[in-house]
C-alpha cells in the first residue's frame, strides 16, 4: 500500500478538506533507469493554492484526480542509475505519495551533511532563494534603506528581513500574532514590527515605525496591509511583489483602493518575479545563504507537522497563519 | 489692468468654475534685472488638477488666493537682462496673468523659427518629452513589441503611440470618441484602436485587438481601462505609469480589483515616473522628436481655445476629453 493524496475537486474560496482525497495506491517497483524513492519531508507553499485552480499561471494547474505535487526531500530506496545509491537523499518536486518511482532527472542529490536536509525545502531551497533574489535583484537593495516586509514571520519573509538587516538596512516586519512579532524582533533582530491583528490601523502603525518612509516593500500578502504601505513610499521606492497570500483563498477578485498615483508621485516601481527565472544563479545565492548561516547572521525556524495524512491541513494552515518560518510535513 | 486667474477655493471632486476667480491686477512694470512678459499661450495639463489639492505631491500645491501657474509661451515686452530683447519669445512655467515681471532664470528663449512656438508646449515640450522618456527609459521599448496606449488621442498618448510605431512596434490606442479613434488610426497610423465609450467591455475588445498580448502599457488614465489591460500582460511586460486622469477629479479614492497577482505571474513591472527627472537628457530627446517631425514620421495636433478667460474651462475640458492632442489656450 502506498498512500497518495490527489486533488478531489477544485476549491472555490478557502481550501477545505474535501478538496483533497487520500487514496491507497499500489506500491511502486523500480523501473529500468529510474529511482525508487521514499518521501521524508514535503514542503507546503502558498503558490500551491493557485495550482489548484483551473487557470494556468506560470505553472500548469494540478489535475483533478491526480496527485498534488510539491517540493520534497526523499530517500533513495533503490536505484537503476549510476549517480544514485540507496540511502542517498534527494530533493525535487515530487507527487504527494509515500513512495514513488521517478526519473533521475527530477531529483537533485543532497551532498551536504553540515545542515539538516529540511533546510533544502526552506532557507537553502526555493523560499530562501526567493527572499534572496527578490531583495537583491528585483529590489536592488542598498545599505541604509528602509525595508518593510509583510508576512514577516513566514518562510520567505523571515529570510528576506534578515537579509535586509545583513545588508545594513532598517527592517520593519508586519505579522499576525504576538508570538510572531516576538520571533522576528527577538530572534531575527528586525528593528521594528507591527502586529496587524492587534493594531488593524496599519497606516497609523507605519507612521510610527517608519517616520523616514519606505524604500523597499517586500510584499508576501497583498490586500489591506499592502495598501497601507503605499502611503509611505519614498522617492524611487521599489515594491517587490513576491506573493499575495491574503488574496489566494478568495472566491471573487478582491477590491481595494486604486493607489497607482502614489507610484507616479514617488517614481516608484512595483515588480513581480518568480524564483525559477534565477535558476542559473542559485549556486551563488546558496553560497551566500550558507555563509550567513555559519556566521550566525541568518537563523531560520521550521514548523514541522508529522504525518502524511496531515499534508492537506498543513497546506490549509498556511492561509490561517499557523506557521512560523517554513511549513514542512514530515512523512517518514 | 492685468487679468489674473487665482485659485479661489480648492476643488472637492470635479473641477467647477467657482474654483477659479478672475481678478484685475495692477499692470506690472519692469523691475531691475528682470523681464516684462506678455502671455501668448498657456498649456493646460492634467497634473495641474492635483496641484489644486492641498496635498504636496512632487510639486507644491497652488495656494488659495494666488495665481494658478502652468507652462506658457510669452513675448518679451521689455528686458533688463542682456540675454533677452523685446520681441523674443520665451517658454517657462508662468502664472496665469496677461502680463508679468519675472526673473530671467525662469524663462528659456525659443530660438527655433522652423516650428510653431506652441510646439514647445506640446510635442517639443513636457508632453512630448514625457512620451519619449516614458517609452524609452521607463518602458525599455524594443522593436516588434505589442504596445497599448490609453488616453491615446491626448497630448502625451498621441506622441507615445507614434514613437512606438516609429520604434517598430504594433500599437493599440484606447480613446473615448469616434473622432479620436479616426484621428489615431488615420492620421497617426496606430495599428488598432478601441473606443471605450462605444465598447465598454474593454477586456473583450482587447482580446480581439491583442491576441498576442501586451508588452508595454503606457497608462495615462488609470481606472477601468487600466484594470482591463492587466489580464493581457505578456511575460516581463512593463506598465509605464504616466497619468491617472480618470481618477484625479474624484473626491474619494476610487476602488477597483486587486490585480497585483497578475504582475507576479507575468513577472511584470509597473513604474511611475516624472519627466522633470530627465532634465539633463531633454536635448537628445528634442533632437529625436524634431527629426521625426521633419521626416513626417511624427505628427501632432493642438486644440487651441482662444481667450484668457477660457483658461479654467479649458482645464476642466481635459477631464471631459474635449481635446485632441495638446490643449492650449491662446491669450494674445
XYZ file of C-alpha atoms in Angstrom:
664
model
C 0.000 0.000 0.000
C 1.172 3.448 -0.871
C -0.715 6.450 0.427
C -1.302 9.125 -2.194
C -3.131 12.449 -1.945
C -4.985 13.665 -5.009
C -6.928 16.807 -5.889
C -10.501 15.575 -5.440
C -12.163 18.789 -6.592
C -11.037 22.311 -7.291
C -11.502 24.795 -4.430
C -13.872 27.735 -4.605
C -12.781 30.193 -1.942
C -10.971 28.847 1.120
C -9.410 25.397 0.864
C -11.392 22.646 2.560
C -10.611 19.068 3.498
C -12.818 17.724 0.706
C -10.670 19.349 -1.965
C -8.266 16.509 -1.211
C -8.630 12.737 -1.145
C -6.276 10.165 0.354
C -6.015 7.012 -1.746
C -4.223 3.732 -1.251
C -2.231 3.273 -4.406
C -0.132 0.318 -5.495
C 3.351 0.052 -4.042
C 5.690 1.087 -6.872
C 8.527 -1.059 -8.178
C 11.857 0.075 -9.540
C 11.687 0.546 -13.295
C 14.602 0.490 -15.716
C 16.828 3.582 -15.441
C 14.778 5.075 -12.608
C 14.858 5.691 -8.869
C 12.610 4.258 -6.215
C 12.070 6.920 -3.539
C 10.513 7.042 -0.102
C 9.266 10.502 0.888
C 10.736 12.075 4.018
C 9.527 15.681 4.047
C 7.111 17.716 1.949
C 7.114 21.487 1.710
C 3.732 23.206 1.586
C 3.767 26.633 -0.049
C 1.188 29.356 -0.806
C 1.641 29.141 -4.593
C 0.250 25.588 -4.465
C -3.182 27.048 -3.779
C -3.082 28.697 -7.191
C -2.196 25.444 -8.915
C -5.442 24.017 -7.547
C -7.404 26.491 -9.695
C -8.121 25.566 -13.292
C -6.241 28.587 -14.660
C -2.701 28.259 -15.897
C -0.355 30.771 -14.326
C 3.384 30.214 -14.632
C 2.936 26.515 -13.916
C 0.235 24.147 -15.076
C -2.707 23.562 -12.759
C -2.967 20.309 -10.832
C -5.352 17.900 -12.499
C -8.464 16.671 -10.710
C -7.945 13.050 -9.646
C -4.166 13.355 -9.945
C -1.706 13.723 -7.058
C -0.826 17.135 -5.660
C 2.855 17.835 -6.213
C 5.305 19.896 -4.218
C 8.904 20.301 -3.180
C 10.113 17.393 -1.115
C 13.051 15.537 0.383
C 13.139 11.792 -0.214
C 15.435 8.866 0.403
C 16.585 6.605 -2.407
C 15.409 3.069 -1.644
C 16.603 1.539 -4.880
C 18.296 2.890 -7.966
C 18.893 1.863 -11.537
C 21.045 4.923 -12.221
C 24.792 5.075 -11.533
C 24.695 8.504 -9.818
C 22.287 7.444 -7.079
C 22.604 4.767 -4.413
C 20.211 3.502 -1.769
C 20.382 5.774 1.254
C 21.060 8.918 -0.792
C 18.879 11.881 -0.020
C 17.400 13.841 -2.871
C 15.256 16.926 -3.345
C 12.868 17.856 -6.141
C 9.245 18.483 -6.957
C 7.523 15.182 -6.209
C 3.934 13.906 -6.047
C 2.263 13.580 -2.665
C 2.964 9.850 -2.367
C 4.674 7.842 0.323
C 6.721 6.014 -2.285
C 7.326 6.682 -5.956
C 9.376 5.612 -8.931
C 10.754 8.640 -10.765
C 13.114 9.737 -13.498
C 16.542 10.647 -12.035
C 16.432 13.968 -13.925
C 13.771 15.110 -11.457
C 15.957 14.522 -8.397
C 18.919 16.529 -7.085
C 21.195 14.734 -4.661
C 21.837 16.482 -1.341
C 25.538 16.049 -0.615
C 25.619 18.467 2.259
C 25.879 16.831 5.665
C 26.512 20.016 7.671
C 22.892 21.138 7.665
C 19.536 19.438 8.197
C 18.076 18.193 4.897
C 14.894 20.163 5.542
C 16.958 23.337 5.026
C 16.746 22.443 1.330
C 12.994 22.995 1.491
C 13.369 26.392 3.160
C 16.381 28.558 3.813
C 18.515 26.868 1.124
C 15.537 25.946 -1.041
C 13.067 27.965 -3.071
C 11.871 30.119 -0.175
C 15.381 31.252 0.798
C 16.248 31.809 -2.841
C 13.035 33.776 -3.339
C 13.932 36.108 -0.491
C 17.479 36.472 -1.821
C 16.703 37.299 -5.450
C 13.632 39.341 -4.564
C 15.654 41.704 -2.408
C 18.886 41.831 -4.349
C 17.856 41.551 -7.967
C 14.273 42.846 -8.042
C 14.537 45.189 -5.045
C 18.075 46.402 -5.803
C 18.579 46.769 -2.070
C 21.188 49.267 -0.879
C 22.709 49.715 2.586
C 20.881 52.131 4.846
C 17.498 51.764 3.206
C 14.161 51.432 4.977
C 12.711 47.997 4.267
C 9.238 46.716 5.145
C 8.382 43.015 4.946
C 4.843 41.622 5.081
C 4.283 38.015 6.060
C 7.435 38.682 8.052
C 7.398 35.518 10.150
C 6.712 33.267 7.173
C 9.190 31.183 5.228
C 10.155 33.876 2.720
C 9.523 36.945 4.871
C 11.675 35.773 7.770
C 14.633 35.265 5.438
C 14.024 38.483 3.478
C 14.004 40.582 6.641
C 17.250 39.067 7.862
C 18.971 39.573 4.507
C 17.866 43.206 4.607
C 19.402 43.511 8.087
C 22.617 41.828 6.900
C 22.699 44.316 4.001
C 22.663 47.176 6.512
C 19.037 48.223 6.229
C 16.436 49.148 8.823
C 13.729 46.493 8.794
C 10.070 46.658 9.788
C 8.183 43.361 9.835
C 4.409 43.010 9.620
C 2.938 39.777 11.001
C -0.250 38.486 12.565
C 0.411 37.339 16.172
C 2.341 38.403 19.249
C 4.329 35.195 19.064
C 5.402 36.053 15.521
C 6.259 39.633 16.481
C 8.416 38.357 19.307
C 10.095 35.902 16.964
C 11.012 38.462 14.317
C 12.229 41.094 16.755
C 13.962 38.899 19.389
C 15.326 36.056 17.329
C 15.599 37.551 13.842
C 16.580 41.050 15.069
C 14.174 43.020 12.910
C 14.313 46.655 14.013
C 10.553 47.163 14.291
C 7.387 45.119 13.998
C 3.646 45.595 13.565
C 1.028 43.047 14.595
C -1.678 43.848 12.058
C -4.234 41.832 14.001
C -3.883 43.711 17.274
C -3.280 47.037 15.506
C -5.509 46.921 12.434
C -4.898 50.564 11.507
C -1.681 49.736 9.710
C -1.296 53.245 8.324
C -1.125 54.675 11.831
C 1.284 51.949 12.872
C 3.554 52.584 9.885
C 3.549 56.312 10.578
C 5.173 55.426 13.906
C 7.549 52.689 12.763
C 8.594 54.401 9.538
C 8.946 58.154 10.014
C 11.637 58.062 7.308
C 9.363 56.358 4.806
C 9.863 53.118 2.928
C 12.437 52.390 0.225
C 11.661 48.718 -0.320
C 8.436 46.886 0.397
C 8.777 43.116 0.101
C 5.187 42.008 -0.332
C 4.129 38.483 0.553
C 0.499 39.185 1.375
C -1.299 41.833 -0.717
C -4.634 43.307 0.396
C -5.102 45.910 3.142
C -1.599 45.573 4.544
C -0.057 46.363 1.182
C -2.457 49.235 0.509
C -1.305 50.913 3.708
C 2.329 50.721 2.725
C 1.649 52.684 -0.483
C 1.212 55.896 1.502
C 4.763 55.805 2.868
C 6.814 55.193 -0.239
C 9.975 57.234 -0.592
C 11.029 58.574 -3.989
C 12.246 55.737 -6.215
C 10.836 53.110 -3.842
C 10.597 49.526 -5.022
C 7.754 47.149 -4.266
C 8.897 43.568 -4.657
C 5.796 41.508 -5.406
C 6.520 38.047 -4.109
C 3.128 36.743 -3.005
C -0.444 37.788 -2.297
C -1.440 35.154 0.236
C -4.258 37.303 1.623
C -5.998 37.017 -1.746
C -5.358 33.456 -2.935
C -8.186 31.883 -0.984
C -10.824 34.332 -2.184
C -13.535 33.102 -4.496
C -14.014 36.517 -6.119
C -11.482 39.145 -7.067
C -10.928 41.328 -4.049
C -11.311 45.077 -4.457
C -9.329 47.849 -2.860
C -8.278 51.444 -3.340
C -6.612 52.419 -6.586
C -3.249 53.718 -5.488
C -1.152 53.758 -8.642
C -0.970 57.548 -8.483
C 1.327 57.010 -5.486
C 3.711 55.169 -7.779
C 3.761 58.144 -10.151
C 4.274 60.792 -7.495
C 7.080 58.758 -5.934
C 8.557 57.494 -9.240
C 8.222 54.098 -7.648
C 8.464 50.670 -9.179
C 6.332 47.611 -8.433
C 7.614 44.370 -9.884
C 6.609 40.751 -9.771
C 9.070 37.900 -10.056
C 9.330 34.141 -9.953
C 12.344 32.478 -8.446
C 12.591 29.853 -11.201
C 13.832 32.595 -13.537
C 17.034 32.728 -11.458
C 17.907 29.035 -11.757
C 21.336 29.796 -13.224
C 22.249 31.887 -10.231
C 21.069 29.554 -7.443
C 24.639 28.457 -6.588
C 25.848 31.998 -5.792
C 22.800 32.617 -3.638
C 23.154 29.316 -1.763
C 26.790 30.151 -1.089
C 25.805 33.493 0.466
C 22.951 31.983 2.461
C 25.165 29.181 3.828
C 27.866 31.674 4.751
C 25.387 33.809 6.677
C 24.021 30.741 8.485
C 27.557 29.707 9.501
C 28.253 33.255 10.730
C 25.059 33.129 12.819
C 23.760 36.126 10.920
C 20.860 34.203 9.440
C 18.650 31.969 11.536
C 15.627 30.004 10.498
C 12.810 28.107 12.059
C 10.616 25.358 10.694
C 7.093 24.394 11.631
C 7.146 20.625 11.121
C 3.877 18.720 11.198
C 4.192 14.954 11.360
C 2.148 12.520 9.295
C 1.499 12.075 5.599
C -2.250 12.450 6.133
C -1.682 15.907 7.573
C -0.437 17.347 4.278
C -3.816 18.935 3.390
C -4.286 20.512 6.819
C -0.705 21.826 6.777
C -1.353 23.488 3.421
C -4.632 24.918 4.692
C -2.819 26.126 7.815
C -0.596 28.434 5.750
C -3.617 30.565 4.957
C -4.543 30.803 8.615
C -1.035 31.902 9.526
C -0.368 28.740 11.536
C 3.298 28.577 10.649
C 6.375 30.362 11.886
C 9.094 30.042 9.297
C 8.911 27.206 6.801
C 5.899 24.905 6.977
C 7.000 21.307 6.425
C 5.274 17.945 6.761
C 7.370 15.031 7.976
C 6.194 11.783 6.398
C 8.965 9.251 7.145
C -5.400 96.370 -15.957
C -3.892 92.915 -15.969
C -6.195 89.927 -15.871
C -5.074 87.235 -13.438
C -6.696 83.915 -12.536
C -6.307 82.705 -8.970
C -7.338 79.565 -7.113
C -10.457 80.792 -5.317
C -11.115 77.564 -3.418
C -9.779 74.042 -3.533
C -11.887 71.578 -5.545
C -13.662 68.625 -3.994
C -14.397 66.184 -6.778
C -14.797 67.549 -10.299
C -13.405 70.996 -11.023
C -16.010 73.752 -11.176
C -15.951 77.318 -12.392
C -16.023 78.664 -8.829
C -12.699 77.014 -8.005
C -11.222 79.872 -10.046
C -11.537 83.631 -9.880
C -10.564 86.197 -12.489
C -9.099 89.344 -10.966
C -7.987 92.631 -12.422
C -4.486 93.060 -11.102
C -2.142 96.027 -11.491
C -0.240 96.283 -14.743
C 3.319 95.244 -13.889
C 6.380 97.390 -14.553
C 9.857 96.265 -15.479
C 11.984 95.800 -12.369
C 15.776 95.835 -12.202
C 17.375 92.723 -13.737
C 14.026 91.283 -14.798
C 11.852 90.670 -17.833
C 8.433 92.111 -18.587
C 6.390 89.479 -20.419
C 3.090 89.346 -22.220
C 1.490 85.884 -22.279
C 0.774 84.347 -25.664
C -0.228 80.731 -24.975
C -0.871 78.687 -21.860
C -0.722 74.919 -21.664
C -3.341 73.191 -19.526
C -2.329 69.761 -18.244
C -3.947 67.046 -16.123
C -1.301 67.235 -13.370
C -2.479 70.789 -12.613
C -5.650 69.321 -11.102
C -3.511 67.654 -8.446
C -1.760 70.905 -7.598
C -5.169 72.325 -6.722
C -5.442 69.859 -3.828
C -3.840 70.772 -0.514
C -1.515 67.750 -0.568
C 2.056 68.086 -1.723
C 2.983 65.588 -4.394
C 6.163 66.143 -6.417
C 5.361 69.830 -6.704
C 3.900 72.193 -4.143
C 0.161 72.763 -4.219
C -1.200 76.032 -5.581
C -2.102 78.451 -2.804
C -5.651 79.671 -2.343
C -5.892 83.296 -3.497
C -2.689 83.003 -5.550
C -2.463 82.630 -9.340
C -2.603 79.221 -10.987
C 0.659 78.532 -12.770
C 1.417 76.476 -15.844
C 3.643 76.078 -18.842
C 3.376 79.011 -21.209
C 4.812 80.862 -24.159
C 5.250 84.603 -23.720
C 6.715 87.541 -25.580
C 9.318 89.785 -24.035
C 7.924 93.333 -23.918
C 10.838 94.838 -22.055
C 14.048 93.459 -20.619
C 16.685 94.494 -18.113
C 18.819 91.441 -18.885
C 21.408 91.287 -21.691
C 20.271 87.868 -22.995
C 16.709 88.947 -23.743
C 15.350 91.601 -26.060
C 11.841 92.889 -26.720
C 10.154 90.615 -29.244
C 11.929 87.480 -28.019
C 9.712 84.523 -27.341
C 10.255 82.555 -24.170
C 8.824 79.473 -22.518
C 8.606 78.539 -18.846
C 6.201 77.880 -16.004
C 4.386 81.176 -15.563
C 1.411 82.452 -13.536
C -1.945 82.798 -15.244
C -1.564 86.521 -15.866
C -1.825 88.551 -19.048
C 1.386 90.365 -18.171
C 4.074 89.681 -15.627
C 7.506 90.736 -14.474
C 9.700 87.705 -13.849
C 13.233 86.607 -13.104
C 15.092 85.718 -16.331
C 16.127 82.389 -14.748
C 12.525 81.238 -15.120
C 12.436 81.845 -18.887
C 14.007 79.856 -21.729
C 14.365 81.649 -25.042
C 12.869 79.919 -28.078
C 15.387 80.346 -30.898
C 13.689 77.945 -33.243
C 11.859 79.591 -36.097
C 11.145 76.429 -38.107
C 8.273 75.292 -35.901
C 5.276 76.986 -34.298
C 6.102 78.244 -30.787
C 3.165 76.258 -29.400
C 5.126 73.075 -30.231
C 7.186 73.972 -27.156
C 4.094 73.400 -25.041
C 3.390 70.010 -26.630
C 5.386 67.855 -28.961
C 8.724 69.536 -28.097
C 7.660 70.451 -24.564
C 6.912 68.433 -21.472
C 4.206 66.286 -23.064
C 6.416 65.149 -25.948
C 9.305 64.584 -23.571
C 7.035 62.614 -21.240
C 6.041 60.285 -24.064
C 9.661 59.916 -25.134
C 11.228 59.087 -21.780
C 8.250 57.040 -20.639
C 8.561 54.675 -23.578
C 12.315 54.550 -23.966
C 13.678 54.829 -20.462
C 10.854 53.528 -18.249
C 9.274 51.195 -20.786
C 12.537 49.989 -22.333
C 10.683 49.620 -25.617
C 12.064 47.124 -28.144
C 11.179 46.682 -31.830
C 8.343 44.269 -32.530
C 6.644 44.633 -29.177
C 2.916 44.955 -28.584
C 2.190 48.406 -27.135
C -1.108 49.691 -25.730
C -1.671 53.400 -25.062
C -4.563 54.777 -23.034
C -5.624 58.386 -23.482
C -4.293 57.714 -26.954
C -5.593 60.886 -28.605
C -4.347 63.132 -25.800
C -1.203 65.219 -25.753
C 1.079 62.526 -24.343
C -0.709 59.451 -25.681
C -0.747 60.640 -29.294
C 3.014 61.142 -29.215
C 3.707 57.931 -27.282
C 1.792 55.821 -29.798
C 3.642 57.344 -32.736
C 7.034 56.834 -31.093
C 6.090 53.188 -30.517
C 5.219 52.895 -34.200
C 8.497 54.581 -35.211
C 10.305 52.083 -32.953
C 8.778 49.232 -34.942
C 6.060 48.167 -32.515
C 2.413 47.241 -33.025
C 0.284 49.914 -31.359
C -3.249 49.745 -29.938
C -4.768 53.054 -28.848
C -7.654 53.411 -26.403
C -9.653 56.647 -26.609
C -13.160 57.947 -25.933
C -14.797 59.078 -29.200
C -15.117 58.017 -32.827
C -13.414 61.232 -33.874
C -10.428 60.355 -31.693
C -10.328 56.784 -32.985
C -10.305 58.077 -36.531
C -7.545 60.541 -35.665
C -5.216 57.953 -34.119
C -5.730 55.334 -36.826
C -5.934 57.526 -39.953
C -3.614 60.362 -39.116
C -1.279 58.865 -36.513
C -1.245 55.368 -38.086
C -1.862 53.394 -34.920
C -2.412 49.749 -35.875
C -5.581 49.258 -33.841
C -7.923 51.314 -31.688
C -10.644 50.832 -29.088
C -13.359 53.378 -28.333
C -14.007 52.576 -24.684
C -17.213 54.584 -24.689
C -18.907 52.719 -27.518
C -17.366 49.390 -26.465
C -17.280 49.498 -22.671
C -16.224 45.842 -22.306
C -12.590 46.670 -22.816
C -11.437 43.155 -21.932
C -13.421 41.726 -24.842
C -12.122 44.453 -27.126
C -8.506 43.819 -26.103
C -8.943 40.094 -26.669
C -9.657 40.978 -30.289
C -7.073 43.714 -30.815
C -4.285 41.992 -28.868
C -4.298 38.243 -29.478
C -0.521 38.334 -28.930
C -0.808 40.028 -25.549
C 0.720 43.273 -24.344
C 4.400 44.003 -23.751
C 4.118 47.675 -22.849
C 1.115 49.510 -21.461
C 1.556 53.283 -21.446
C -1.047 54.389 -18.923
C -2.424 57.917 -18.988
C -5.810 57.226 -17.441
C -5.984 54.570 -14.687
C -9.326 53.114 -13.580
C -11.353 50.507 -15.500
C -9.402 50.844 -18.737
C -6.149 50.041 -16.975
C -7.671 47.175 -14.987
C -8.670 45.506 -18.242
C -5.172 45.683 -19.646
C -3.792 43.710 -16.682
C -5.330 40.500 -17.995
C -3.325 40.590 -21.238
C 0.198 41.192 -19.999
C 2.928 39.156 -21.606
C 5.814 37.803 -19.530
C 8.134 40.635 -18.480
C 5.576 43.269 -19.528
C 6.095 46.848 -18.452
C 3.371 49.238 -17.339
C 4.526 52.824 -17.712
C 2.507 54.878 -15.246
C 2.290 58.356 -16.710
C -1.069 59.657 -15.512
C -4.347 58.620 -13.945
C -6.674 61.251 -15.368
C -9.765 59.093 -14.782
C -9.126 59.375 -11.041
C -7.899 62.935 -10.467
C -11.342 64.509 -10.328
C -12.716 62.058 -7.777
C -13.488 63.276 -4.307
C -12.887 59.848 -2.732
C -10.297 57.256 -3.515
C -11.672 55.061 -6.275
C -11.723 51.312 -5.709
C -11.093 48.549 -8.167
C -9.976 44.945 -8.416
C -6.698 43.978 -6.807
C -4.675 42.677 -9.727
C -1.099 42.630 -8.472
C -1.049 38.835 -8.708
C -1.022 39.375 -12.488
C 2.264 41.216 -12.092
C 3.729 38.234 -10.229
C 2.535 35.582 -12.655
C 3.832 37.624 -15.595
C 6.999 38.881 -13.834
C 5.780 42.289 -14.910
C 6.899 45.727 -13.837
C 4.752 48.788 -13.155
C 6.648 52.009 -12.754
C 5.777 55.638 -12.232
C 7.928 58.477 -13.499
C 8.075 62.229 -13.729
C 9.575 63.904 -16.755
C 11.441 66.522 -14.706
C 13.835 63.781 -13.589
C 15.137 63.630 -17.165
C 16.021 67.320 -17.460
C 19.639 66.574 -18.366
C 18.560 64.483 -21.301
C 15.932 66.828 -22.808
C 18.259 67.926 -25.647
C 18.758 64.399 -27.013
C 15.015 63.780 -26.905
C 14.154 67.082 -28.598
C 16.659 66.255 -31.336
C 14.931 62.907 -31.991
C 11.451 64.431 -31.858
C 12.389 67.223 -34.277
C 13.993 64.748 -36.648
C 10.847 62.618 -36.696
C 8.669 65.676 -37.300
C 10.874 66.715 -40.242
C 10.687 63.180 -41.649
C 6.872 63.309 -41.391
C 7.001 60.305 -39.083
C 5.570 62.218 -36.163
C 2.553 64.453 -36.486
C 0.753 66.420 -33.830
C -2.430 68.332 -33.382
C -3.365 71.068 -30.962
C -6.722 72.030 -29.570
C -6.371 75.800 -29.188
C -9.036 77.694 -27.281
C -8.888 81.461 -27.575
C -9.253 83.904 -24.700
C -7.542 84.315 -21.339
C -10.868 83.959 -19.516
C -11.283 80.498 -21.024
C -8.304 79.059 -19.150
C -10.467 77.473 -16.413
C -12.906 75.893 -18.869
C -10.020 74.591 -20.993
C -8.513 72.913 -17.930
C -11.914 71.481 -16.978
C -12.334 70.290 -20.563
C -9.321 67.983 -20.259
C -11.257 65.835 -17.809
C -14.199 65.622 -20.176
C -11.947 64.522 -23.029
C -12.638 67.692 -25.029
C -9.164 67.852 -26.539
C -7.466 66.074 -29.378
C -3.727 66.393 -28.937
C -2.373 69.215 -26.822
C -4.891 71.526 -25.143
C -3.662 75.106 -25.362
C -5.234 78.470 -24.578
C -4.311 81.392 -26.790
C -4.308 84.647 -24.811
C -2.543 87.159 -27.079
